[in-house]
Amino acid sequence: EPEVTQTPSHQVTQMGQEVILRCVPISNHLYFYWYRQILGQKVEFLVSFYNNEISEKSEIFDDQFSVERPDGSNFTLKIRSTKLEDSAMYFCASMMDRSSNQPQHFGDGTRLSIL
Amino acid sequence: EDQVTQSPEALRLQEGESSSLNCSYTVSGLRGLFWYRQDPGKGPEFLFTLYSAGEEKEKERLKATLTKKESFLHITAPKPEDSATYLCAARLNNDYKLSFGAGTTVTVRA
């Protein structure tokens, strides 16, 4: 069964450094998302992306964050200057189309640890 | 404010002991209610979509139901492999993001 893959599984970075999290969505999916889950808290929406542009973003997704689909398969989340509070699991998700019953399919996440 | 609330936070069951998890939502314009299973260190795994009140979906020992204000996930005769955190999430009318509840962590003892 097709799945969303994320790399790396764990990233350790010094505060203030840039980090890029990578995702390969399911191949025929058109809608892409990033979510994060701070330890012990809810899964929170960050950003949605369609047709090479951001369609919606949350308050968390400030100027330090950016997303890109550099080629036909990868979808990346960049954090420009990491803060301690960026430590979390980051999940990528993809969805085939916007039909009401279409689920988002999630990868297994990247655990980001900021030191 | 739109909200998704799950209860209980944790549930410990004996193998074979059926139970139900609750997901209540106060959202305007629900466009789908989704149940996911999350194992430790993994991403949410899709289980069910429910769209309209009265709808029911089943998969093995799991059955999800939806009313106008809440959804239930019934676990019938659970096995230890059903141990996981179960998440519900709402998709709203003009959004395609998911708003998640905090989850119910189910532990099934043999």
mmCIF file of C-alpha atoms in Angstrom, chain A residues 18-115:
data_model
loop_
_atom_site.group_PDB
_atom_site.id
_atom_site.type_symbol
_atom_site.label_atom_id
_atom_site.label_comp_id
_atom_site.label_asym_id
_atom_site.label_seq_id
_atom_site.Cartn_x
_atom_site.Cartn_y
_atom_site.Cartn_z
ATOM 1 C CA GLU A 18 18.292 26.036 10.006
ATOM 2 C CA VAL A 19 16.632 22.661 9.562
ATOM 3 C CA ILE A 20 14.883 21.053 6.588
ATOM 4 C CA LEU A 21 12.438 18.217 7.077
ATOM 5 C CA ARG A 22 11.649 16.125 4.047
ATOM 6 C CA CYS A 23 8.562 14.238 2.950
ATOM 7 C CA VAL A 24 7.603 12.136 -0.038
ATOM 8 C CA PRO A 25 3.796 12.190 -0.275
ATOM 9 C CA ILE A 26 1.737 9.450 -1.917
ATOM 10 C CA SER A 27 2.311 9.803 -5.639
ATOM 11 C CA ASN A 28 -1.164 10.662 -6.963
ATOM 12 C CA HIS A 29 -2.071 12.966 -4.087
ATOM 13 C CA LEU A 30 -2.576 16.664 -4.692
ATOM 14 C CA TYR A 31 -2.880 18.211 -1.216
ATOM 15 C CA PHE A 32 -0.029 18.319 1.260
ATOM 16 C CA TYR A 33 0.153 19.225 4.911
ATOM 17 C CA TRP A 34 2.502 19.650 7.825
ATOM 18 C CA TYR A 35 1.408 19.101 11.404
ATOM 19 C CA ARG A 36 3.372 19.014 14.611
ATOM 20 C CA GLN A 37 2.904 17.294 17.955
ATOM 21 C CA ILE A 38 4.723 18.602 20.992
ATOM 22 C CA LEU A 39 5.302 15.836 23.537
ATOM 23 C CA GLY A 40 2.098 15.148 25.461
ATOM 24 C CA GLN A 41 0.010 17.586 23.421
ATOM 25 C CA LYS A 42 -2.450 17.454 20.531
ATOM 26 C CA VAL A 43 -1.494 17.135 16.896
ATOM 27 C CA GLU A 44 -1.580 20.729 15.562
ATOM 28 C CA PHE A 45 -1.994 21.951 12.010
ATOM 29 C CA LEU A 46 0.821 24.046 10.576
ATOM 30 C CA VAL A 47 0.239 24.521 6.854
ATOM 31 C CA SER A 48 -1.542 23.162 3.791
ATOM 32 C CA PHE A 49 -0.174 23.307 0.251
ATOM 33 C CA TYR A 50 -1.827 22.827 -3.113
ATOM 34 C CA ASN A 51 -0.895 23.684 -6.668
ATOM 35 C CA ASN A 52 2.507 24.958 -5.589
ATOM 36 C CA GLU A 53 1.260 27.461 -3.087
ATOM 37 C CA ILE A 54 0.203 27.675 0.532
ATOM 38 C CA SER A 55 -3.582 27.399 0.833
ATOM 39 C CA GLU A 56 -3.818 27.860 4.589
ATOM 40 C CA LYS A 57 -1.475 28.323 7.532
ATOM 41 C CA SER A 58 -1.845 28.472 11.297
ATOM 42 C CA GLU A 59 -0.585 31.121 13.708
ATOM 43 C CA ILE A 60 2.329 28.807 14.521
ATOM 44 C CA PHE A 61 3.555 29.007 10.922
ATOM 45 C CA ASP A 62 5.340 32.349 11.163
ATOM 46 C CA ASP A 63 8.103 33.874 9.037
ATOM 47 C CA GLN A 64 10.601 31.355 10.360
ATOM 48 C CA PHE A 65 8.780 28.546 8.546
ATOM 49 C CA SER A 66 8.560 27.871 4.837
ATOM 50 C CA VAL A 67 7.418 24.999 2.635
ATOM 51 C CA GLU A 68 8.428 23.968 -0.813
ATOM 52 C CA ARG A 69 7.752 21.299 -3.382
ATOM 53 C CA PRO A 70 11.086 21.468 -5.213
ATOM 54 C CA ASP A 71 10.312 18.667 -7.643
ATOM 55 C CA GLY A 72 7.464 16.308 -8.466
ATOM 56 C CA SER A 73 7.927 14.109 -5.446
ATOM 57 C CA ASN A 74 9.380 15.899 -2.423
ATOM 58 C CA PHE A 75 7.656 18.278 -0.018
ATOM 59 C CA THR A 76 9.839 20.078 2.509
ATOM 60 C CA LEU A 77 9.398 22.113 5.658
ATOM 61 C CA LYS A 78 12.196 24.548 6.515
ATOM 62 C CA ILE A 79 12.653 26.244 9.847
ATOM 63 C CA ARG A 80 15.052 29.129 9.347
ATOM 64 C CA SER A 81 16.328 29.764 12.852
ATOM 65 C CA THR A 82 15.225 27.087 15.280
ATOM 66 C CA LYS A 83 14.086 27.801 18.832
ATOM 67 C CA LEU A 84 13.886 25.454 21.797
ATOM 68 C CA GLU A 85 10.093 25.461 21.521
ATOM 69 C CA ASP A 86 10.298 24.037 17.991
ATOM 70 C CA SER A 87 11.190 20.671 19.529
ATOM 71 C CA ALA A 88 8.360 18.339 18.506
ATOM 72 C CA MET A 89 7.328 15.530 16.183
ATOM 73 C CA TYR A 90 6.615 16.902 12.731
ATOM 74 C CA PHE A 91 4.187 14.953 10.564
ATOM 75 C CA CYS A 92 3.679 15.287 6.843
ATOM 76 C CA ALA A 93 0.327 14.257 5.372
ATOM 77 C CA SER A 94 -1.136 14.033 1.899
ATOM 78 C CA MET A 95 -4.632 13.768 0.502
ATOM 79 C CA MET A 96 -5.819 12.719 -2.916
ATOM 80 C CA ASP A 97 -8.488 15.369 -3.485
ATOM 81 C CA ARG A 98 -10.926 17.548 -1.582
ATOM 82 C CA SER A 99 -13.882 15.164 -1.529
ATOM 83 C CA SER A 100 -15.456 15.178 1.916
ATOM 84 C CA ASN A 101 -14.662 11.573 2.652
ATOM 85 C CA GLN A 102 -11.022 11.676 1.608
ATOM 86 C CA PRO A 103 -8.683 11.105 4.560
ATOM 87 C CA GLN A 104 -5.272 12.585 5.031
ATOM 88 C CA HIS A 105 -2.552 9.955 5.163
ATOM 89 C CA PHE A 106 0.317 10.611 7.534
ATOM 90 C CA GLY A 107 3.977 9.694 7.581
ATOM 91 C CA ASP A 108 5.719 8.414 10.694
ATOM 92 C CA GLY A 109 7.166 11.813 11.463
ATOM 93 C CA THR A 110 10.491 13.455 12.151
ATOM 94 C CA ARG A 111 11.406 13.951 15.776
ATOM 95 C CA LEU A 112 13.096 17.361 15.968
ATOM 96 C CA SER A 113 15.198 18.036 19.061
ATOM 97 C CA ILE A 114 16.577 21.544 19.517
ATOM 98 C CA LEU A 115 19.495 21.877 21.933
#
